[in-house]
């Protein structure tokens, strides 16, 4: 079983932003979600210090409470920094607010589009352009990267075959 100090260090390491791109922010927000239980558990020694009877290992309990406060404030500061950077990124990139608004309860959400048509007139009549959502954009980006890599591999194979063909012709002649 690992010690709380090691776990906190690994959680804190995950709360460092590498850059202000969507992938880094998404990873940081995932780590924020994982850090929230650690943030709440750091309150435990503080509460136990406040509720203990006087005279019972008061010095040790006070030190644990102090460490808990430091760990709590450190994690809280990192979480708030990531949330502020995410809000800044969303504002700076002018992402549509429809991406951030959850769908109504009677609509079935889809991960591939930002929103569903809101009225029957839109369904029957003129369809508005639906943009790709974050999930669909990530899938599209990955597929395009895979296609590019496949084309590069095919081109390299063709060049190798040409070189081998030229070597065969020159050695036979």
mmCIF file with all atom_site columns, N, CA, C and O in Angstrom, residues 46-68:
data_model
loop_
_atom_site.group_PDB
_atom_site.id
_atom_site.type_symbol
_atom_site.label_atom_id
_atom_site.label_alt_id
_atom_site.label_comp_id
_atom_site.label_asym_id
_atom_site.label_entity_id
_atom_site.label_seq_id
_atom_site.pdbx_PDB_ins_code
_atom_site.Cartn_x
_atom_site.Cartn_y
_atom_site.Cartn_z
_atom_site.occupancy
_atom_site.B_iso_or_equiv
_atom_site.pdbx_formal_charge
_atom_site.auth_seq_id
_atom_site.auth_comp_id
_atom_site.auth_asym_id
_atom_site.auth_atom_id
_atom_site.pdbx_PDB_model_num
ATOM 1  N N  . UNK A 1 46 ? -7.509  17.694 9.809  1.00 0.00 ? 46 UNK A N  1
ATOM 2  C CA . UNK A 1 46 ? -7.896  18.993 10.364 1.00 0.00 ? 46 UNK A CA 1
ATOM 3  C C  . UNK A 1 46 ? -9.114  18.827 11.262 1.00 0.00 ? 46 UNK A C  1
ATOM 4  O O  . UNK A 1 46 ? -9.149  19.321 12.400 1.00 0.00 ? 46 UNK A O  1
ATOM 5  N N  . UNK A 1 47 ? -10.103 18.097 10.735 1.00 0.00 ? 47 UNK A N  1
ATOM 6  C CA . UNK A 1 47 ? -11.317 17.879 11.524 1.00 0.00 ? 47 UNK A CA 1
ATOM 7  C C  . UNK A 1 47 ? -11.042 17.041 12.770 1.00 0.00 ? 47 UNK A C  1
ATOM 8  O O  . UNK A 1 47 ? -11.586 17.317 13.840 1.00 0.00 ? 47 UNK A O  1
ATOM 9  N N  . UNK A 1 48 ? -10.187 16.042 12.647 1.00 0.00 ? 48 UNK A N  1
ATOM 10 C CA . UNK A 1 48 ? -9.897  15.216 13.826 1.00 0.00 ? 48 UNK A CA 1
ATOM 11 C C  . UNK A 1 48 ? -9.150  16.020 14.881 1.00 0.00 ? 48 UNK A C  1
ATOM 12 O O  . UNK A 1 48 ? -9.354  15.824 16.077 1.00 0.00 ? 48 UNK A O  1
ATOM 13 N N  . UNK A 1 49 ? -8.308  16.964 14.453 1.00 0.00 ? 49 UNK A N  1
ATOM 14 C CA . UNK A 1 49 ? -7.609  17.819 15.418 1.00 0.00 ? 49 UNK A CA 1
ATOM 15 C C  . UNK A 1 49 ? -8.596  18.725 16.142 1.00 0.00 ? 49 UNK A C  1
ATOM 16 O O  . UNK A 1 49 ? -8.470  18.962 17.350 1.00 0.00 ? 49 UNK A O  1
ATOM 17 N N  . UNK A 1 50 ? -9.580  19.222 15.413 1.00 0.00 ? 50 UNK A N  1
ATOM 18 C CA . UNK A 1 50 ? -10.545 20.137 16.031 1.00 0.00 ? 50 UNK A CA 1
ATOM 19 C C  . UNK A 1 50 ? -11.494 19.419 16.985 1.00 0.00 ? 50 UNK A C  1
ATOM 20 O O  . UNK A 1 50 ? -12.023 20.032 17.902 1.00 0.00 ? 50 UNK A O  1
ATOM 21 N N  . UNK A 1 51 ? -11.712 18.120 16.745 1.00 0.00 ? 51 UNK A N  1
ATOM 22 C CA . UNK A 1 51 ? -12.679 17.394 17.577 1.00 0.00 ? 51 UNK A CA 1
ATOM 23 C C  . UNK A 1 51 ? -12.033 16.550 18.670 1.00 0.00 ? 51 UNK A C  1
ATOM 24 O O  . UNK A 1 51 ? -12.750 15.943 19.462 1.00 0.00 ? 51 UNK A O  1
ATOM 25 N N  . UNK A 1 52 ? -10.688 16.487 18.736 1.00 0.00 ? 52 UNK A N  1
ATOM 26 C CA . UNK A 1 52 ? -10.036 15.652 19.747 1.00 0.00 ? 52 UNK A CA 1
ATOM 27 C C  . UNK A 1 52 ? -10.114 16.304 21.119 1.00 0.00 ? 52 UNK A C  1
ATOM 28 O O  . UNK A 1 52 ? -10.206 17.526 21.256 1.00 0.00 ? 52 UNK A O  1
ATOM 29 N N  . UNK A 1 53 ? -10.069 15.446 22.142 1.00 0.00 ? 53 UNK A N  1
ATOM 30 C CA . UNK A 1 53 ? -10.040 15.913 23.526 1.00 0.00 ? 53 UNK A CA 1
ATOM 31 C C  . UNK A 1 53 ? -8.668  16.503 23.805 1.00 0.00 ? 53 UNK A C  1
ATOM 32 O O  . UNK A 1 53 ? -7.667  16.040 23.279 1.00 0.00 ? 53 UNK A O  1
ATOM 33 N N  . UNK A 1 54 ? -8.610  17.497 24.637 1.00 0.00 ? 54 UNK A N  1
ATOM 34 C CA . UNK A 1 54 ? -7.327  18.109 24.986 1.00 0.00 ? 54 UNK A CA 1
ATOM 35 C C  . UNK A 1 54 ? -6.480  17.120 25.760 1.00 0.00 ? 54 UNK A C  1
ATOM 36 O O  . UNK A 1 54 ? -6.991  16.314 26.534 1.00 0.00 ? 54 UNK A O  1
ATOM 37 N N  . UNK A 1 55 ? -5.164  17.199 25.526 1.00 0.00 ? 55 UNK A N  1
ATOM 38 C CA . UNK A 1 55 ? -4.243  16.339 26.253 1.00 0.00 ? 55 UNK A CA 1
ATOM 39 C C  . UNK A 1 55 ? -3.881  15.063 25.525 1.00 0.00 ? 55 UNK A C  1
ATOM 40 O O  . UNK A 1 55 ? -2.912  14.421 25.862 1.00 0.00 ? 55 UNK A O  1
ATOM 41 N N  . UNK A 1 56 ? -4.626  14.649 24.547 1.00 0.00 ? 56 UNK A N  1
ATOM 42 C CA . UNK A 1 56 ? -4.354  13.417 23.797 1.00 0.00 ? 56 UNK A CA 1
ATOM 43 C C  . UNK A 1 56 ? -3.512  13.708 22.578 1.00 0.00 ? 56 UNK A C  1
ATOM 44 O O  . UNK A 1 56 ? -4.024  14.120 21.545 1.00 0.00 ? 56 UNK A O  1
ATOM 45 N N  . UNK A 1 57 ? -2.229  13.507 22.697 1.00 0.00 ? 57 UNK A N  1
ATOM 46 C CA . UNK A 1 57 ? -1.323  13.641 21.564 1.00 0.00 ? 57 UNK A CA 1
ATOM 47 C C  . UNK A 1 57 ? -1.607  14.913 20.758 1.00 0.00 ? 57 UNK A C  1
ATOM 48 O O  . UNK A 1 57 ? -1.713  14.898 19.534 1.00 0.00 ? 57 UNK A O  1
ATOM 49 N N  . UNK A 1 58 ? -1.773  16.003 21.487 1.00 0.00 ? 58 UNK A N  1
ATOM 50 C CA . UNK A 1 58 ? -2.176  17.269 20.877 1.00 0.00 ? 58 UNK A CA 1
ATOM 51 C C  . UNK A 1 58 ? -1.132  17.804 19.893 1.00 0.00 ? 58 UNK A C  1
ATOM 52 O O  . UNK A 1 58 ? -1.478  18.335 18.851 1.00 0.00 ? 58 UNK A O  1
ATOM 53 N N  . UNK A 1 59 ? 0.141   17.632 20.222 1.00 0.00 ? 59 UNK A N  1
ATOM 54 C CA . UNK A 1 59 ? 1.201   18.147 19.355 1.00 0.00 ? 59 UNK A CA 1
ATOM 55 C C  . UNK A 1 59 ? 1.232   17.409 18.014 1.00 0.00 ? 59 UNK A C  1
ATOM 56 O O  . UNK A 1 59 ? 1.301   18.028 16.954 1.00 0.00 ? 59 UNK A O  1
ATOM 57 N N  . UNK A 1 60 ? 1.154   16.072 18.069 1.00 0.00 ? 60 UNK A N  1
ATOM 58 C CA . UNK A 1 60 ? 1.158   15.266 16.846 1.00 0.00 ? 60 UNK A CA 1
ATOM 59 C C  . UNK A 1 60 ? -0.067  15.575 15.990 1.00 0.00 ? 60 UNK A C  1
ATOM 60 O O  . UNK A 1 60 ? 0.014   15.716 14.767 1.00 0.00 ? 60 UNK A O  1
ATOM 61 N N  . UNK A 1 61 ? -1.203  15.686 16.630 1.00 0.00 ? 61 UNK A N  1
ATOM 62 C CA . UNK A 1 61 ? -2.443  15.986 15.917 1.00 0.00 ? 61 UNK A CA 1
ATOM 63 C C  . UNK A 1 61 ? -2.377  17.378 15.295 1.00 0.00 ? 61 UNK A C  1
ATOM 64 O O  . UNK A 1 61 ? -2.874  17.597 14.184 1.00 0.00 ? 61 UNK A O  1
ATOM 65 N N  . UNK A 1 62 ? -1.754  18.328 16.000 1.00 0.00 ? 62 UNK A N  1
ATOM 66 C CA . UNK A 1 62 ? -1.603  19.681 15.458 1.00 0.00 ? 62 UNK A CA 1
ATOM 67 C C  . UNK A 1 62 ? -0.707  19.705 14.229 1.00 0.00 ? 62 UNK A C  1
ATOM 68 O O  . UNK A 1 62 ? -0.982  20.409 13.254 1.00 0.00 ? 62 UNK A O  1
ATOM 69 N N  . UNK A 1 63 ? 0.375   18.911 14.249 1.00 0.00 ? 63 UNK A N  1
ATOM 70 C CA . UNK A 1 63 ? 1.280   18.831 13.090 1.00 0.00 ? 63 UNK A CA 1
ATOM 71 C C  . UNK A 1 63 ? 0.574   18.201 11.887 1.00 0.00 ? 63 UNK A C  1
ATOM 72 O O  . UNK A 1 63 ? 0.730   18.663 10.753 1.00 0.00 ? 63 UNK A O  1
ATOM 73 N N  . UNK A 1 64 ? -0.201  17.150 12.156 1.00 0.00 ? 64 UNK A N  1
ATOM 74 C CA . UNK A 1 64 ? -0.943  16.509 11.062 1.00 0.00 ? 64 UNK A CA 1
ATOM 75 C C  . UNK A 1 64 ? -1.983  17.468 10.474 1.00 0.00 ? 64 UNK A C  1
ATOM 76 O O  . UNK A 1 64 ? -2.201  17.500 9.263  1.00 0.00 ? 64 UNK A O  1
ATOM 77 N N  . UNK A 1 65 ? -2.617  18.248 11.368 1.00 0.00 ? 65 UNK A N  1
ATOM 78 C CA . UNK A 1 65 ? -3.602  19.222 10.893 1.00 0.00 ? 65 UNK A CA 1
ATOM 79 C C  . UNK A 1 65 ? -2.923  20.290 10.041 1.00 0.00 ? 65 UNK A C  1
ATOM 80 O O  . UNK A 1 65 ? -3.452  20.697 9.000  1.00 0.00 ? 65 UNK A O  1
ATOM 81 N N  . UNK A 1 66 ? -1.752  20.742 10.477 1.00 0.00 ? 66 UNK A N  1
ATOM 82 C CA . UNK A 1 66 ? -1.016  21.758 9.710  1.00 0.00 ? 66 UNK A CA 1
ATOM 83 C C  . UNK A 1 66 ? -0.633  21.219 8.331  1.00 0.00 ? 66 UNK A C  1
ATOM 84 O O  . UNK A 1 66 ? -0.775  21.910 7.324  1.00 0.00 ? 66 UNK A O  1
ATOM 85 N N  . UNK A 1 67 ? -0.134  19.981 8.277  1.00 0.00 ? 67 UNK A N  1
ATOM 86 C CA . UNK A 1 67 ? 0.211   19.367 6.988  1.00 0.00 ? 67 UNK A CA 1
ATOM 87 C C  . UNK A 1 67 ? -1.031  19.214 6.115  1.00 0.00 ? 67 UNK A C  1
ATOM 88 O O  . UNK A 1 67 ? -0.983  19.407 4.894  1.00 0.00 ? 67 UNK A O  1
ATOM 89 N N  . UNK A 1 68 ? -2.167  18.870 6.751  1.00 0.00 ? 68 UNK A N  1
ATOM 90 C CA . UNK A 1 68 ? -3.426  18.743 6.011  1.00 0.00 ? 68 UNK A CA 1
ATOM 91 C C  . UNK A 1 68 ? -3.854  20.070 5.403  1.00 0.00 ? 68 UNK A C  1
ATOM 92 O O  . UNK A 1 68 ? -4.321  20.122 4.266  1.00 0.00 ? 68 UNK A O  1
#
